[in-house]
Amino acid sequence: MELVSSSKFRKAKERAESARPYFNTLYNTVQDIAKNTSNSRNVFLKERKVNNVCYIVIAGDRGLAGGYNSNKLGTGKVIPVGKKAKESLSKRGYEVIDYIESVEKCVYEDANRVAQAAMEAYKNGEVDEVNLVYTEFISALSQEPKIVKLLPVTIDNTSTEKEVKKGKAAVQYLPSADAVLGYVLPKYVSGSVYGAIAESFASEQAARRTAMESATDNA
């Protein structure tokens, strides 16, 4: 099992690392447009009082991965990704509005489907916030549980005024920045979900590899 997890880990790591540049670019594009779009009417940018929250919770497909699957937590409405997340959250009585059965077999179309379900729930006022719960792959020995707010989109104001002006001058959006934002935002949400799934699968395989290596040594 250590050898199998090592083989899967290499492929999962490549998948996660190859996905990062695209989704980082999507995030930066959304941030750039949002910063330079005054009085946007886009519903996904509007902050509102949070009464109901939706969590997209990504866990593993199998056990024997140390504490990997036990690091996840979801409340309110949930969209579980992975067999362990679905089993755990269903038993605990959370309202499941959609799910992905397998992290390993997940393709972009699956991530897009659940992202659209979360966006529809937000747009219809069923939830006031959408959070993504996953494990960030840092290295073979280090994986970090994270919660990221997907909706409403939070504008990162850490950039300097000079950088913002430079970005605004460098890019012209047609027919308008608001129209481009409306087109890019759904892809940003779907891309974030898929990128998190890739990160989580690599983290799962790394955790299982470490657990099986320890079990082998102990045996």
Tab-separated table of C-alpha atoms in Angstrom, residues 18 113 116 139 177:
chain	number	residue	atom	x	y	z
A	18	SER	CA	0.031	22.000	-13.176
A	113	ARG	CA	-21.521	21.308	-11.637
A	116	GLN	CA	-22.928	26.159	-10.277
A	139	SER	CA	5.000	19.257	0.522
A	177	ALA	CA	-15.230	45.574	-17.003
